[in-house]
mmCIF file of C-alpha atoms in Angstrom:
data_model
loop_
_atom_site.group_PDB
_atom_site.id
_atom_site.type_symbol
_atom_site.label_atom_id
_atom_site.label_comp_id
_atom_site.label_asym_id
_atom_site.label_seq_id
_atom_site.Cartn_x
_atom_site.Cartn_y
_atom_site.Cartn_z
ATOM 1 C CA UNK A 1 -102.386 -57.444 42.932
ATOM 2 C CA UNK A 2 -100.961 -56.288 39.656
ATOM 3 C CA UNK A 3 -100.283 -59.318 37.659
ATOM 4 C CA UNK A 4 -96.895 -60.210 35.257
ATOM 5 C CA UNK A 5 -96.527 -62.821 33.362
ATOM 6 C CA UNK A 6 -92.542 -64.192 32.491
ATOM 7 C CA UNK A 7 -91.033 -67.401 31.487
ATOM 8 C CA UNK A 8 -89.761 -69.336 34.180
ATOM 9 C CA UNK A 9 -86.102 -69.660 33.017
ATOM 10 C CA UNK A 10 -84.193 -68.430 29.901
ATOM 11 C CA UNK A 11 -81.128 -69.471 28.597
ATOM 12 C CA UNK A 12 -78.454 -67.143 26.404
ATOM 13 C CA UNK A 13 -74.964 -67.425 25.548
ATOM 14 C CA UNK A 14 -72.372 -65.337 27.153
ATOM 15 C CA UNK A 15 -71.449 -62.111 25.091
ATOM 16 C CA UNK A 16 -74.610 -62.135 23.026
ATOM 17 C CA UNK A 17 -77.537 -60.256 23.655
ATOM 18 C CA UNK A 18 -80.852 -61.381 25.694
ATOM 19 C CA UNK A 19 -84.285 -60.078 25.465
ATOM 20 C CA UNK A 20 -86.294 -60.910 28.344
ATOM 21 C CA UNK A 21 -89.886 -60.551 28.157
ATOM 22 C CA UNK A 22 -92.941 -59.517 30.317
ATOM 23 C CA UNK A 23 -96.407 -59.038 29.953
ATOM 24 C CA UNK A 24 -98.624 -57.369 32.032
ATOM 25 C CA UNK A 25 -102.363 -56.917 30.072
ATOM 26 C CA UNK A 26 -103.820 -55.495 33.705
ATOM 27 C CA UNK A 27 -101.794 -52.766 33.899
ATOM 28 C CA UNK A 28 -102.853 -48.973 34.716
ATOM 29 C CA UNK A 29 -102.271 -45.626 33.394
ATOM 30 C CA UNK A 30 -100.519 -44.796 36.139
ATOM 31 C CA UNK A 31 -98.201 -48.046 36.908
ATOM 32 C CA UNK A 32 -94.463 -47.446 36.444
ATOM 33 C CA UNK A 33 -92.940 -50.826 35.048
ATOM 34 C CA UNK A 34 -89.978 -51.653 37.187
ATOM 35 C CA UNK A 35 -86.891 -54.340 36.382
ATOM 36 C CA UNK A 36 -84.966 -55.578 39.367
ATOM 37 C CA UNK A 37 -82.694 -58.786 39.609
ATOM 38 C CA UNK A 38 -81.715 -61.104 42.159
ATOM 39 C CA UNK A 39 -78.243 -62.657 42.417
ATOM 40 C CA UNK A 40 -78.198 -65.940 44.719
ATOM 41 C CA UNK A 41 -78.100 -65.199 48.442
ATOM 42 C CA UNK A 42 -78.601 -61.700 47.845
ATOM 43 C CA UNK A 43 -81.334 -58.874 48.151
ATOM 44 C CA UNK A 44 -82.899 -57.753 44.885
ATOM 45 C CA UNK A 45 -81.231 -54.916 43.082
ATOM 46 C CA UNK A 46 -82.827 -51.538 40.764
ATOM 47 C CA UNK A 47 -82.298 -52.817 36.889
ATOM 48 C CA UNK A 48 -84.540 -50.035 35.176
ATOM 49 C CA UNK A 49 -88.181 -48.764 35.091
ATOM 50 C CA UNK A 50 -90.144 -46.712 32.399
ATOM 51 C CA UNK A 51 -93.411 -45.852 31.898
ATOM 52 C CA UNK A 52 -94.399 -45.062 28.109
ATOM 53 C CA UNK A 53 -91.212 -44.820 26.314
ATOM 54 C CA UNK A 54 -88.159 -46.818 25.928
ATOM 55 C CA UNK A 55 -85.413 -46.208 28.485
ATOM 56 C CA UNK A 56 -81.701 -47.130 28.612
ATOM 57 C CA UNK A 57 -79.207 -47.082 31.162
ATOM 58 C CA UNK A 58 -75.643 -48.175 31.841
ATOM 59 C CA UNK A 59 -77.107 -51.763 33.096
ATOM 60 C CA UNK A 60 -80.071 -52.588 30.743
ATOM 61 C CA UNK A 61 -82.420 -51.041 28.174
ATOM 62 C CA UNK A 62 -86.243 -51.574 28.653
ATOM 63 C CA UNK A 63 -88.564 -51.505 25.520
ATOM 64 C CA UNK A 64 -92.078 -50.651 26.046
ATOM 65 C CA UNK A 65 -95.094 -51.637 23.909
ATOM 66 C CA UNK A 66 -97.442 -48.780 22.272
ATOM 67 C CA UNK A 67 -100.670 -50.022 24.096
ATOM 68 C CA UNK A 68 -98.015 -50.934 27.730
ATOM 69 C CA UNK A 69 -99.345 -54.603 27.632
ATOM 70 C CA UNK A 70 -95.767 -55.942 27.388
ATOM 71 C CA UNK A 71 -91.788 -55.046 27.851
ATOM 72 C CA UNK A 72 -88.594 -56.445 27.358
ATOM 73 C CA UNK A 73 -85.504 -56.023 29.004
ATOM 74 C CA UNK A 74 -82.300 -56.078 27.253
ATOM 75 C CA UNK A 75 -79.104 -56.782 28.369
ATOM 76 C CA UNK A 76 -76.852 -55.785 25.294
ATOM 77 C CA UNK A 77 -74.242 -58.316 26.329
ATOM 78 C CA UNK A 78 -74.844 -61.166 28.448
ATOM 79 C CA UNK A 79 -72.042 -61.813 31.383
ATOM 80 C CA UNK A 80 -71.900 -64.453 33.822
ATOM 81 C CA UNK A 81 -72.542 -62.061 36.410
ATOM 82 C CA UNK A 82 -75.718 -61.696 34.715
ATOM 83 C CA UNK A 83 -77.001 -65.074 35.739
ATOM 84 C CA UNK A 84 -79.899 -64.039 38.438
ATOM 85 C CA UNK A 85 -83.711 -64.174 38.610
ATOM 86 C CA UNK A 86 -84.888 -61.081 36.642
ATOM 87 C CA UNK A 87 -88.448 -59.503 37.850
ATOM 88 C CA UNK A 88 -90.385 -57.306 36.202
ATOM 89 C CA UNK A 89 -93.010 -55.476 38.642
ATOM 90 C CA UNK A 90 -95.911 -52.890 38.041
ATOM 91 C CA UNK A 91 -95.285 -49.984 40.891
ATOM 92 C CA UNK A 92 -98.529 -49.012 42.049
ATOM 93 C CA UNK A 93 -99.771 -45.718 44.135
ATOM 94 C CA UNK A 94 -97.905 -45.872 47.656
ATOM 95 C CA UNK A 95 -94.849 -47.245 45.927
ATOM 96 C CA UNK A 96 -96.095 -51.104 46.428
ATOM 97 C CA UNK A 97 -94.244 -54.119 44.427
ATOM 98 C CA UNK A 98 -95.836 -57.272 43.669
ATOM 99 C CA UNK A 99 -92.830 -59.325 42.998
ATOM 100 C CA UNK A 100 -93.835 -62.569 40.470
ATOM 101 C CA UNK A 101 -92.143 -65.728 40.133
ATOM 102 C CA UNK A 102 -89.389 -63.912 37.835
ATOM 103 C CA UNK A 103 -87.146 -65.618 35.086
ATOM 104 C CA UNK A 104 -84.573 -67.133 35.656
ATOM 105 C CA UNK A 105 -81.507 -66.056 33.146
ATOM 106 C CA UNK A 106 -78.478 -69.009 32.933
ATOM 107 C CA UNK A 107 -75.276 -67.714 30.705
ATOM 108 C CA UNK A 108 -73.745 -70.156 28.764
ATOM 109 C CA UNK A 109 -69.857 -69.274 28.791
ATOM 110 C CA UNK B 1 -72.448 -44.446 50.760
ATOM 111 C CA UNK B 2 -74.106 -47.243 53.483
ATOM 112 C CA UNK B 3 -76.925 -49.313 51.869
ATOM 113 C CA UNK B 4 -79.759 -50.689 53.874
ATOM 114 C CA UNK B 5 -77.962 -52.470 56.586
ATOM 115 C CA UNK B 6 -80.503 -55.230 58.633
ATOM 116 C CA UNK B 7 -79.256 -57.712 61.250
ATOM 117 C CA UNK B 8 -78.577 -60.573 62.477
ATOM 118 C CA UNK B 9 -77.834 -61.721 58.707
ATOM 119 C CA UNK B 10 -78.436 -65.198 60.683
ATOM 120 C CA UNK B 11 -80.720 -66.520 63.048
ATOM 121 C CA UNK B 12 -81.677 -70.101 63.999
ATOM 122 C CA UNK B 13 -83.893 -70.069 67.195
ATOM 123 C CA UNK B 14 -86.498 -72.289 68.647
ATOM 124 C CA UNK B 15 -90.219 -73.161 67.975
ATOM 125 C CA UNK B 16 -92.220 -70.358 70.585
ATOM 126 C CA UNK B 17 -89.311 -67.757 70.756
ATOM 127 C CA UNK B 18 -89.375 -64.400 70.420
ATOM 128 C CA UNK B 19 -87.379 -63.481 67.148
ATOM 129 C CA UNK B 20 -86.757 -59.789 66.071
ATOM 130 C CA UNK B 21 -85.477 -58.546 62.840
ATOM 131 C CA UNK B 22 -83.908 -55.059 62.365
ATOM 132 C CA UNK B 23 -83.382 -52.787 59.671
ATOM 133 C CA UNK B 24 -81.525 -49.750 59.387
ATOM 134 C CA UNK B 25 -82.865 -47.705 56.065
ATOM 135 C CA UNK B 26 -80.861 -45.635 53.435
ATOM 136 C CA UNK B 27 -80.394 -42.040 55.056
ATOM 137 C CA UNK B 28 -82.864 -39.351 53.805
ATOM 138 C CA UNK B 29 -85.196 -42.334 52.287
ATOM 139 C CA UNK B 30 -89.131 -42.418 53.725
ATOM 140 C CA UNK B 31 -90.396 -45.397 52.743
ATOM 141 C CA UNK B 32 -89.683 -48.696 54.479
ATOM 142 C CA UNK B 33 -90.185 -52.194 53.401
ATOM 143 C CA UNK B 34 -90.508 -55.645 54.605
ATOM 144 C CA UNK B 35 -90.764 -58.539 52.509
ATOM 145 C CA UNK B 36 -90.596 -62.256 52.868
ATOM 146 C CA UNK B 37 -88.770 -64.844 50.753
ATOM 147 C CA UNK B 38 -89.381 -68.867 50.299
ATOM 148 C CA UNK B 39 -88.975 -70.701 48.082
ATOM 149 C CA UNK B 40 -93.061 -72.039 48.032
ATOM 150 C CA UNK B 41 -94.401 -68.285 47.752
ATOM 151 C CA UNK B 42 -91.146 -66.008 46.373
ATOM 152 C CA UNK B 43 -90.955 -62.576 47.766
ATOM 153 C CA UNK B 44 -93.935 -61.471 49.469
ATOM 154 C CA UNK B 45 -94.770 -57.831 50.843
ATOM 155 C CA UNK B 46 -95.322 -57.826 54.418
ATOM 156 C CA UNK B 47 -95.869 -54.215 55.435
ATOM 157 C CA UNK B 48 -94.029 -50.862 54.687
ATOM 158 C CA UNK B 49 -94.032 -47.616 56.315
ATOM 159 C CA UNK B 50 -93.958 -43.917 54.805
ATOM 160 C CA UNK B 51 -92.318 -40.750 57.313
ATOM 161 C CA UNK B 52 -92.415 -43.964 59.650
ATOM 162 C CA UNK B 53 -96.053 -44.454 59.644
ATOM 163 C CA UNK B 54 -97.524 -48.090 58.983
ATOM 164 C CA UNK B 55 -99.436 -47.569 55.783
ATOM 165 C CA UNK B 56 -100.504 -51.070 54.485
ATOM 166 C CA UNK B 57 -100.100 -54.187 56.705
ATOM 167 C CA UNK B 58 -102.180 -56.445 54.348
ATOM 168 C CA UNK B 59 -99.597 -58.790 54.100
ATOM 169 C CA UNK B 60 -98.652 -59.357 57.331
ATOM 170 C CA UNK B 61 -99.406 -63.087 57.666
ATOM 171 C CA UNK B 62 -100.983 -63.293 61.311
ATOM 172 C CA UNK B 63 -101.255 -61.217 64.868
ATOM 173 C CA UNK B 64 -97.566 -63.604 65.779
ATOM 174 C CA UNK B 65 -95.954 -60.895 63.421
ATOM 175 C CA UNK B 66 -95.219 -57.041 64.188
ATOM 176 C CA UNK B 67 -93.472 -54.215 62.842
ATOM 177 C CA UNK B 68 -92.560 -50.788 64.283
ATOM 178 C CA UNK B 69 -90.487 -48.047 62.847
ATOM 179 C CA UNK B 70 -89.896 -45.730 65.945
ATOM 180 C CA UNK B 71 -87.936 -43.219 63.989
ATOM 181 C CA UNK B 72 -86.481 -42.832 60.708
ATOM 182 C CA UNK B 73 -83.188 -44.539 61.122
ATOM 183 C CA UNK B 74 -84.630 -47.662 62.461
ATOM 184 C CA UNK B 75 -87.398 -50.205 61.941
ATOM 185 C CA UNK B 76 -88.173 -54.024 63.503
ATOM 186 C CA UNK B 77 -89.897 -56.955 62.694
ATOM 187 C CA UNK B 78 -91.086 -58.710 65.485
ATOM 188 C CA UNK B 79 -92.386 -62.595 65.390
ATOM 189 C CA UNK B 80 -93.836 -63.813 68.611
ATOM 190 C CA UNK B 81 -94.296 -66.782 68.852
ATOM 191 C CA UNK B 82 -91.995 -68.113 66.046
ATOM 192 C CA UNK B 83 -93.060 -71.111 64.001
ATOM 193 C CA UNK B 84 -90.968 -73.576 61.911
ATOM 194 C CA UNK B 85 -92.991 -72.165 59.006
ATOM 195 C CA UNK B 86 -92.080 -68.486 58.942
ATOM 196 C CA UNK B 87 -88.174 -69.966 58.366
ATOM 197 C CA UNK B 88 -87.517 -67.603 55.704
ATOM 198 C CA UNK B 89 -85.598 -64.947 54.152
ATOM 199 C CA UNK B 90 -86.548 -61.479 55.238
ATOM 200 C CA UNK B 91 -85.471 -58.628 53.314
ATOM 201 C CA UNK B 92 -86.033 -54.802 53.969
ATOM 202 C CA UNK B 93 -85.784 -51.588 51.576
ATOM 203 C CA UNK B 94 -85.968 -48.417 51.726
ATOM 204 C CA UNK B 95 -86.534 -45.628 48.794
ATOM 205 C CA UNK B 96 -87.248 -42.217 48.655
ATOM 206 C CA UNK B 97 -90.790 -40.969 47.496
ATOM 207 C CA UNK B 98 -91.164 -42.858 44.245
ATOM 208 C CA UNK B 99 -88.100 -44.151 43.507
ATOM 209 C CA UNK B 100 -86.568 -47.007 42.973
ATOM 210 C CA UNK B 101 -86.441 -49.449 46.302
ATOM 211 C CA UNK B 102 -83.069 -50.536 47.508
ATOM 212 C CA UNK B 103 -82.945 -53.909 49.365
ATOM 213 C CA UNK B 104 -80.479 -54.976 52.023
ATOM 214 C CA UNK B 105 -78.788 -58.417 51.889
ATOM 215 C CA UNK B 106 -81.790 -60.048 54.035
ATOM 216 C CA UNK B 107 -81.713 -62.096 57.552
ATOM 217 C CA UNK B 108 -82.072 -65.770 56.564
ATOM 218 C CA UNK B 109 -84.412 -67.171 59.569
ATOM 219 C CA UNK B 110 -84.707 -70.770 60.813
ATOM 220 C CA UNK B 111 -87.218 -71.795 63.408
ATOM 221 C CA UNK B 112 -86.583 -75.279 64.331
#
């Protein structure tokens, strides 16, 4: 299994920004880095996913490292309906996830 | 624009009955997932499917489970006999080739 490695829980005021990070020292040349989120009692959802360079969308941005050991997902400005478990996941051939134990983001109001 | 839709999103049944879980994939998509949610082991792939064929059933846990995708608008997962310990949330998800998987709201299962 492709292994990630994320705190168990973050904290972050709401409004201000949060950096959530991930390593992942195993990964491949050809492993896509995927971000997807869980709200409580409900499925995971798509955040973001990259492979060498740094994406953005209208959700998240996702800053990866030169050598693809690490990444970070921002969220620019933290909401209460950000408060989920956050996973980051290599994508391997086939399209398989290996979903970790996540981190689990509390906003402060 | 329909998401994955599965059903029942409940179902409490007894130790030793036959429980089946369905799932109704995003339209065009040809991959098809199943995972598995506690709280002990967090989401686990069971099996998933691509053009509807099984292509990795690795983490199927034993012969009790099942899972058949007879065409592209529908797939099951079977469990037969049911245990208390496969109480769980299953979730399915569909995506097209290599994109990004989108998961349904997930049947929350309790064998008692």
């Amino acid at each position: 299994d492709a292994k990630t490695t994320q705190p168990n829980s973050m904290e972050s005021n709401e409004e201000e920004p949060v950096h959530l990070p991930c390593n992942h020292s195993t990964i491949s040349g050809t492993d896509y880095i995927h971000w997807y989120r869980q709200l409580p009692s409900q499925g995971p959802e798509y955040v973001i996913h990259g492979l060498t360079s740094n994406v953005n969308n209208r959700m998240a941005s996702l800053a990866i490292a030169e050598d693809r050991k690490s990444s970070t997902l921002i969220l620019h400005r933290a909401t209460l309906r950000d408060a989920a478990v956050y996973y980051c996941i290599l994508r391997k051939t086939g399209n398989q996830f290996y979903f970790g134990t996540g981190t689990s983001l509390t906003v402060i109001p | 624009d329909a998401g994955v839709i599965q059903s029942p999103r409940h179902e409490v049944t007894e130790m030793g009955q036959e429980v089946t879980l369905r799932c109704k994939p995003i339209s065009g998509h040809d991959y098809l997932f199943w995972y598995r949610q506690t709280m002990m082991r967090g989401l686990e792939l069971l099996i998933y499917f691509n053009n509807n064929v099984p292509i990795d059933d690795s983490g199927m846990p034993e012969d009790r489970f099942s899972a058949k995708m007879p065409n592209a608008s529908f797939s099951t997962l079977k469990i037969q006999p049911s245990e208390p310990r496969d109480s769980a949330v299953y979730f399915c998800a569909s995506s097209l080739s290599n994109q990004p998987q989108h998961f349904g709201d997930g049947t929350r299962l309790s064998i008692l």
